[in-house]
mmCIF file of C-alpha atoms and ligand atoms in Angstrom:
data_model
loop_
_atom_site.group_PDB
_atom_site.id
_atom_site.type_symbol
_atom_site.label_atom_id
_atom_site.label_comp_id
_atom_site.label_asym_id
_atom_site.label_seq_id
_atom_site.Cartn_x
_atom_site.Cartn_y
_atom_site.Cartn_z
ATOM 1 C CA UNK A 227 16.263 40.609 -82.825
ATOM 2 C CA UNK A 228 15.078 43.858 -84.408
ATOM 3 C CA UNK A 229 11.670 43.987 -82.334
ATOM 4 C CA UNK A 230 11.660 44.913 -78.667
ATOM 5 C CA UNK A 231 12.108 41.643 -77.026
ATOM 6 C CA UNK A 232 9.903 40.397 -74.056
ATOM 7 C CA UNK A 233 11.935 39.008 -71.100
ATOM 8 C CA UNK A 234 9.987 37.044 -68.624
ATOM 9 C CA UNK A 235 11.712 36.937 -65.117
ATOM 10 C CA UNK A 236 10.329 34.394 -62.576
ATOM 11 C CA UNK A 237 10.815 33.982 -58.935
ATOM 12 C CA UNK A 238 8.667 32.492 -56.164
ATOM 13 C CA UNK A 239 8.134 35.898 -54.775
ATOM 14 C CA UNK A 240 9.668 39.402 -54.842
ATOM 15 C CA UNK A 241 13.408 38.256 -54.509
ATOM 16 C CA UNK A 242 13.708 38.085 -58.351
ATOM 17 C CA UNK A 243 13.298 41.890 -58.494
ATOM 18 C CA UNK A 244 17.119 41.990 -57.451
ATOM 19 C CA UNK A 245 17.851 40.308 -60.706
ATOM 20 C CA UNK A 246 15.210 42.103 -62.660
ATOM 21 C CA UNK A 247 16.767 45.557 -61.850
ATOM 22 C CA UNK A 248 20.163 44.578 -63.079
ATOM 23 C CA UNK A 249 18.685 43.107 -66.219
ATOM 24 C CA UNK A 250 16.519 46.192 -66.883
ATOM 25 C CA UNK A 251 19.542 48.396 -66.468
ATOM 26 C CA UNK A 252 21.591 46.383 -68.948
ATOM 27 C CA UNK A 253 18.660 45.877 -71.526
ATOM 28 C CA UNK A 254 16.266 48.910 -71.228
ATOM 29 C CA UNK A 255 15.062 48.162 -74.652
ATOM 30 C CA UNK A 256 13.168 45.164 -73.564
ATOM 31 C CA UNK A 257 9.624 44.686 -72.321
ATOM 32 C CA UNK A 258 9.524 43.048 -69.106
ATOM 33 C CA UNK A 259 6.924 40.574 -67.568
ATOM 34 C CA UNK A 260 7.751 39.604 -63.902
ATOM 35 C CA UNK A 261 6.190 36.574 -62.366
ATOM 36 C CA UNK A 262 6.015 35.935 -58.709
ATOM 37 C CA UNK A 263 4.644 32.500 -57.891
ATOM 38 C CA UNK A 264 3.539 33.621 -54.567
ATOM 39 C CA UNK A 265 0.571 31.119 -54.365
ATOM 40 C CA UNK A 266 3.534 28.410 -53.814
ATOM 41 C CA UNK A 267 5.991 30.644 -51.886
ATOM 42 C CA UNK A 268 8.351 29.943 -50.181
ATOM 43 C CA UNK A 269 9.895 27.307 -52.591
ATOM 44 C CA UNK A 270 12.659 26.692 -50.048
ATOM 45 C CA UNK A 271 10.080 24.855 -47.996
ATOM 46 C CA UNK A 272 8.835 22.677 -50.737
ATOM 47 C CA UNK A 273 10.161 19.089 -51.647
ATOM 48 C CA UNK A 274 12.210 18.845 -55.062
ATOM 49 C CA UNK A 275 9.524 16.687 -56.746
ATOM 50 C CA UNK A 276 6.854 19.472 -55.757
ATOM 51 C CA UNK A 277 8.960 22.176 -57.301
ATOM 52 C CA UNK A 278 9.517 20.377 -60.402
ATOM 53 C CA UNK A 279 5.702 19.382 -60.727
ATOM 54 C CA UNK A 280 4.826 23.087 -60.149
ATOM 55 C CA UNK A 281 7.286 25.164 -62.168
ATOM 56 C CA UNK A 282 7.497 23.081 -65.438
ATOM 57 C CA UNK A 283 3.704 23.310 -66.326
ATOM 58 C CA UNK A 284 3.378 26.643 -64.992
ATOM 59 C CA UNK A 285 6.166 27.830 -67.175
ATOM 60 C CA UNK A 286 4.421 26.354 -70.159
ATOM 61 C CA UNK A 287 1.286 28.448 -69.450
ATOM 62 C CA UNK A 288 3.210 31.679 -69.013
ATOM 63 C CA UNK A 289 5.108 31.179 -72.398
ATOM 64 C CA UNK A 290 1.826 30.496 -74.039
ATOM 65 C CA UNK A 291 0.260 33.782 -72.653
ATOM 66 C CA UNK A 292 3.266 36.075 -72.644
ATOM 67 C CA UNK A 293 5.346 34.695 -75.713
ATOM 68 C CA UNK A 294 8.793 35.751 -74.331
ATOM 69 C CA UNK A 295 11.995 35.865 -76.347
ATOM 70 C CA UNK A 296 13.846 34.724 -73.241
ATOM 71 C CA UNK A 297 13.040 33.569 -69.573
ATOM 72 C CA UNK A 298 15.240 34.306 -66.509
ATOM 73 C CA UNK A 299 14.655 31.904 -63.526
ATOM 74 C CA UNK A 300 15.554 34.435 -60.888
ATOM 75 C CA UNK A 301 15.358 32.015 -58.166
ATOM 76 C CA UNK A 302 18.255 29.830 -56.979
ATOM 77 C CA UNK A 303 15.818 27.315 -55.162
ATOM 78 C CA UNK A 304 14.128 26.800 -58.541
ATOM 79 C CA UNK A 305 17.045 26.967 -61.009
ATOM 80 C CA UNK A 306 19.256 24.493 -59.125
ATOM 81 C CA UNK A 307 16.316 21.940 -59.744
ATOM 82 C CA UNK A 308 14.275 22.764 -62.894
ATOM 83 C CA UNK A 309 16.527 24.422 -65.380
ATOM 84 C CA UNK A 310 17.386 21.092 -67.075
ATOM 85 C CA UNK A 311 13.527 20.271 -67.092
ATOM 86 C CA UNK A 312 12.665 23.588 -68.645
ATOM 87 C CA UNK A 313 15.345 23.423 -71.403
ATOM 88 C CA UNK A 314 14.105 19.703 -72.290
ATOM 89 C CA UNK A 315 10.327 20.945 -72.481
ATOM 90 C CA UNK A 316 10.569 24.413 -74.138
ATOM 91 C CA UNK A 317 12.907 25.728 -76.881
ATOM 92 C CA UNK A 318 13.438 29.249 -76.015
ATOM 93 C CA UNK A 319 16.551 30.343 -73.960
ATOM 94 C CA UNK A 320 16.521 30.253 -70.169
ATOM 95 C CA UNK A 321 18.951 31.911 -67.915
ATOM 96 C CA UNK A 322 19.034 30.591 -64.497
ATOM 97 C CA UNK A 323 20.443 31.972 -61.112
ATOM 98 C CA UNK A 324 22.559 29.557 -59.286
ATOM 99 C CA UNK A 325 25.115 30.020 -56.320
ATOM 100 C CA UNK A 326 28.106 32.095 -57.363
ATOM 101 C CA UNK A 327 30.520 29.742 -55.718
ATOM 102 C CA UNK A 328 33.151 29.958 -58.446
ATOM 103 C CA UNK A 329 33.789 33.700 -58.431
ATOM 104 C CA UNK A 330 33.550 33.730 -54.566
ATOM 105 C CA UNK A 331 36.077 31.106 -54.272
ATOM 106 C CA UNK A 332 38.256 32.802 -56.727
ATOM 107 C CA UNK A 333 38.311 36.113 -54.688
ATOM 108 C CA UNK A 334 38.521 34.807 -51.144
ATOM 109 C CA UNK A 335 41.875 35.465 -49.526
ATOM 110 C CA UNK A 336 41.164 33.663 -46.314
ATOM 111 C CA UNK A 337 40.101 30.541 -48.375
ATOM 112 C CA UNK A 338 36.869 30.482 -46.312
ATOM 113 C CA UNK A 339 33.662 31.037 -48.104
ATOM 114 C CA UNK A 340 29.763 30.733 -46.861
ATOM 115 C CA UNK A 341 26.984 30.173 -48.960
ATOM 116 C CA UNK A 342 23.779 31.653 -47.763
ATOM 117 C CA UNK A 343 20.611 30.176 -49.370
ATOM 118 C CA UNK A 344 17.330 28.619 -48.763
ATOM 119 C CA UNK A 345 17.168 25.323 -47.159
ATOM 120 C CA UNK A 346 16.428 23.799 -50.584
ATOM 121 C CA UNK A 347 19.356 25.369 -52.345
ATOM 122 C CA UNK A 348 22.155 24.385 -49.930
ATOM 123 C CA UNK A 349 21.088 20.599 -50.079
ATOM 124 C CA UNK A 350 20.832 20.410 -53.792
ATOM 125 C CA UNK A 351 23.054 18.089 -55.775
ATOM 126 C CA UNK A 352 23.679 20.970 -58.158
ATOM 127 C CA UNK A 353 25.203 23.166 -55.281
ATOM 128 C CA UNK A 354 27.478 20.231 -54.070
ATOM 129 C CA UNK A 355 28.627 19.779 -57.725
ATOM 130 C CA UNK A 356 29.539 23.496 -57.932
ATOM 131 C CA UNK A 357 31.479 23.166 -54.618
ATOM 132 C CA UNK A 358 33.211 20.036 -56.054
ATOM 133 C CA UNK A 359 34.147 21.590 -59.391
ATOM 134 C CA UNK A 360 34.871 25.240 -58.194
ATOM 135 C CA UNK A 361 35.822 25.470 -54.449
ATOM 136 C CA UNK A 362 39.538 25.740 -55.749
ATOM 137 C CA UNK A 363 40.587 24.450 -52.218
ATOM 138 C CA UNK A 364 38.521 26.781 -50.237
ATOM 139 C CA UNK A 365 36.510 25.534 -47.081
ATOM 140 C CA UNK A 366 32.834 26.276 -48.010
ATOM 141 C CA UNK A 367 30.237 26.392 -45.507
ATOM 142 C CA UNK A 368 26.709 25.835 -46.479
ATOM 143 C CA UNK A 369 24.102 27.915 -44.563
ATOM 144 C CA UNK A 370 20.516 26.922 -45.149
ATOM 145 C CA UNK A 371 18.135 29.882 -43.996
ATOM 146 C CA UNK A 372 14.705 28.881 -43.135
ATOM 147 C CA UNK A 373 13.215 32.498 -42.894
ATOM 148 C CA UNK A 374 15.390 35.109 -44.523
ATOM 149 C CA UNK A 375 13.426 35.242 -47.928
ATOM 150 C CA UNK A 376 10.213 35.764 -45.796
ATOM 151 C CA UNK A 377 11.646 38.474 -43.801
ATOM 152 C CA UNK A 378 12.972 40.202 -46.991
ATOM 153 C CA UNK A 379 9.399 40.048 -48.519
ATOM 154 C CA UNK A 380 7.925 41.358 -45.219
ATOM 155 C CA UNK A 381 10.383 44.468 -45.146
ATOM 156 C CA UNK A 382 9.683 45.140 -48.873
ATOM 157 C CA UNK A 383 6.132 45.137 -47.991
ATOM 158 C CA UNK A 384 6.636 47.791 -45.509
ATOM 159 C CA UNK A 385 6.813 45.745 -42.206
ATOM 160 C CA UNK A 386 9.199 46.315 -39.409
ATOM 161 C CA UNK A 387 11.972 43.381 -39.392
ATOM 162 C CA UNK A 388 14.042 43.141 -36.105
ATOM 163 C CA UNK A 389 17.861 42.974 -36.249
ATOM 164 C CA UNK A 390 17.813 39.915 -34.151
ATOM 165 C CA UNK A 391 15.632 37.950 -36.592
ATOM 166 C CA UNK A 392 17.973 38.877 -39.508
ATOM 167 C CA UNK A 393 21.160 38.059 -37.463
ATOM 168 C CA UNK A 394 19.882 34.639 -36.373
ATOM 169 C CA UNK A 395 19.824 33.662 -39.938
ATOM 170 C CA UNK A 396 22.970 35.273 -40.764
ATOM 171 C CA UNK A 397 25.252 34.460 -37.873
ATOM 172 C CA UNK A 398 26.233 30.892 -38.961
ATOM 173 C CA UNK A 399 27.946 32.361 -42.253
ATOM 174 C CA UNK A 400 30.682 33.864 -40.013
ATOM 175 C CA UNK A 401 33.304 31.085 -39.223
ATOM 176 C CA UNK A 402 36.439 31.430 -37.373
ATOM 177 C CA UNK A 403 38.155 34.297 -35.498
ATOM 178 C CA UNK A 404 41.567 34.744 -36.576
ATOM 179 C CA UNK A 405 41.174 37.665 -39.388
ATOM 180 C CA UNK A 406 43.810 35.865 -41.521
ATOM 181 C CA UNK A 407 41.602 32.418 -41.609
ATOM 182 C CA UNK A 408 37.953 33.493 -40.971
ATOM 183 C CA UNK A 409 35.268 33.796 -43.537
ATOM 184 C CA UNK A 410 35.813 36.709 -45.797
ATOM 185 C CA UNK A 411 33.202 36.069 -48.532
ATOM 186 C CA UNK A 412 29.621 35.228 -48.452
ATOM 187 C CA UNK A 413 27.645 34.099 -51.495
ATOM 188 C CA UNK A 414 24.084 35.496 -51.650
ATOM 189 C CA UNK A 415 22.441 32.432 -52.916
ATOM 190 C CA UNK A 416 18.960 33.390 -52.954
ATOM 191 C CA UNK A 417 17.676 36.330 -54.874
ATOM 192 C CA UNK A 418 15.507 37.695 -51.766
ATOM 193 C CA UNK A 419 18.725 38.418 -49.796
ATOM 194 C CA UNK A 420 20.199 41.444 -51.579
ATOM 195 C CA UNK A 421 16.896 43.117 -50.486
ATOM 196 C CA UNK A 422 18.384 42.959 -46.954
ATOM 197 C CA UNK A 423 21.945 43.573 -47.884
ATOM 198 C CA UNK A 424 22.262 47.019 -46.121
ATOM 199 C CA UNK A 425 21.102 45.603 -42.962
ATOM 200 C CA UNK A 426 23.115 42.545 -43.215
ATOM 201 C CA UNK A 427 26.223 44.642 -43.772
ATOM 202 C CA UNK A 428 25.322 46.378 -40.631
ATOM 203 C CA UNK A 429 24.698 43.289 -38.604
ATOM 204 C CA UNK A 430 27.684 41.333 -39.690
ATOM 205 C CA UNK A 431 30.122 40.532 -36.924
ATOM 206 C CA UNK A 432 33.041 41.593 -39.370
ATOM 207 C CA UNK A 433 33.172 42.964 -42.936
ATOM 208 C CA UNK A 434 32.923 40.278 -45.666
ATOM 209 C CA UNK A 435 32.553 40.459 -49.443
ATOM 210 C CA UNK A 436 28.956 39.790 -50.558
ATOM 211 C CA UNK A 437 28.731 38.077 -53.824
ATOM 212 C CA UNK A 438 25.344 38.908 -55.656
ATOM 213 C CA UNK A 439 25.216 37.232 -59.179
ATOM 214 C CA UNK A 440 22.615 39.627 -60.656
ATOM 215 C CA UNK A 441 25.149 41.800 -62.705
ATOM 216 C CA UNK A 442 26.639 38.592 -64.268
ATOM 217 C CA UNK A 443 22.957 37.314 -65.070
ATOM 218 C CA UNK A 444 22.281 40.657 -66.797
ATOM 219 C CA UNK A 445 25.416 40.340 -69.023
ATOM 220 C CA UNK A 446 24.273 36.782 -69.971
ATOM 221 C CA UNK A 447 20.865 37.926 -70.843
ATOM 222 C CA UNK A 448 22.186 40.768 -72.902
ATOM 223 C CA UNK A 449 24.737 38.532 -74.795
ATOM 224 C CA UNK A 450 21.809 36.190 -75.745
ATOM 225 C CA UNK A 451 19.638 38.913 -76.911
ATOM 226 C CA UNK A 452 22.269 40.214 -79.140
ATOM 227 C CA UNK A 453 23.378 43.927 -79.907
ATOM 228 C CA UNK A 454 21.534 46.575 -78.064
ATOM 229 C CA UNK A 455 20.226 48.898 -80.673
ATOM 230 C CA UNK A 456 19.554 51.768 -78.227
ATOM 231 C CA UNK A 457 16.227 53.160 -77.243
ATOM 232 C CA UNK A 458 13.813 52.361 -74.401
ATOM 233 C CA UNK A 459 10.712 50.101 -74.770
ATOM 234 C CA UNK A 460 7.776 52.119 -74.184
ATOM 235 C CA UNK A 461 5.497 49.293 -73.457
ATOM 236 C CA UNK A 462 5.659 49.640 -69.739
ATOM 237 C CA UNK A 463 6.034 46.478 -67.661
ATOM 238 C CA UNK A 464 3.755 43.674 -66.109
ATOM 239 C CA UNK A 465 3.759 42.240 -62.674
ATOM 240 C CA UNK A 466 1.955 39.083 -62.130
ATOM 241 C CA UNK A 467 1.242 37.332 -58.925
ATOM 242 C CA UNK A 468 0.183 33.662 -59.357
ATOM 243 C CA UNK A 469 -2.216 34.164 -56.353
ATOM 244 C CA UNK A 470 -4.001 36.949 -58.501
ATOM 245 C CA UNK A 471 -3.709 39.319 -55.642
ATOM 246 C CA UNK A 472 -3.680 42.886 -56.441
ATOM 247 C CA UNK A 473 -0.130 44.216 -55.534
ATOM 248 C CA UNK A 474 -0.658 47.754 -54.621
ATOM 249 C CA UNK A 475 3.269 48.171 -54.402
ATOM 250 C CA UNK A 476 3.625 50.361 -57.488
ATOM 251 C CA UNK A 477 5.691 52.912 -55.726
ATOM 252 C CA UNK A 478 8.055 50.215 -54.198
ATOM 253 C CA UNK A 479 8.321 48.328 -57.545
ATOM 254 C CA UNK A 480 8.962 51.078 -59.849
ATOM 255 C CA UNK A 481 12.713 51.406 -59.232
ATOM 256 C CA UNK A 482 13.172 47.678 -59.797
ATOM 257 C CA UNK A 483 11.508 48.066 -63.256
ATOM 258 C CA UNK A 484 13.971 51.069 -64.178
ATOM 259 C CA UNK A 485 11.079 53.628 -63.422
ATOM 260 C CA UNK A 486 8.540 52.174 -65.698
ATOM 261 C CA UNK A 487 5.036 52.243 -64.927
ATOM 262 C CA UNK A 488 4.032 48.684 -63.684
ATOM 263 C CA UNK A 489 0.689 47.375 -64.627
HETATM 264 N N1 DGL B 211 14.231 33.631 -54.204
HETATM 265 C C1 DGL B 211 14.236 32.330 -54.164
HETATM 266 C C2 DGL B 211 15.923 31.997 -54.325
HETATM 267 O O1 DGL B 211 16.630 32.553 -55.071
HETATM 268 C C3 DGL B 211 13.828 31.652 -52.859
HETATM 269 C C4 DGL B 211 12.859 32.113 -51.994
HETATM 270 C C5 DGL B 211 11.937 30.970 -51.494
HETATM 271 O O2 DGL B 211 12.050 30.208 -50.733
HETATM 272 O O3 DGL B 211 10.805 30.837 -52.235
HETATM 273 O O4 DGL B 211 16.292 30.944 -53.937
#
């Protein structure tokens, strides 16, 4: 690719910004379009057939409008369901975000890992297959969080979120008591959760390793785009909300876009 590639990053809301910031750092030469399907947020509360029926045609419209070279589905709740449908329907490359169970289980010393995701992600067949194939003998606890994605959205929007609200969602990840056998690794299986990582680290009953797949996704995107010729795309970046709301979050969003002005 000799021109500045366009990368479309898609999520149900603002969580995909945690993936975007890693991709932008890896590929500053690209033009970015971030799409938050906030009109349908949260995906974790929708049935599987509703998400497929929503995302597949919407992606067709977005591809028609923005003509991206590559799409990142920066949402576990969607990726674990729609990636195969998108790849069958459209010919450009799609990079998904799925629970990082393999690296987490490879790293755990106590052999006890928790996967913190939306209620949708933890009940997916895709997630269960990852555990069957890659748990490597670890005991994996699936924790479906009903509200953490919404809490992360609210905090990013400048609202106060209480410790007790966060802890209520987080506590089931911490299993066991004996330091040699209790949970030592938590997979952040929703792109919203790294937005609350500093708070989760403070609230955790004991220290664990938190696994965020965003750096690995950025490497995959960069490999697919081919060699980075240098330079920074001058074309700014676009932020689209499917609700058509005016975001008014520019100062908050700019760091996720590597300092670019966000239209
Ligand atoms: N950011 C999405 C994910 O990675 C989920 C949030 C939602 O429920 O819409 O799973």
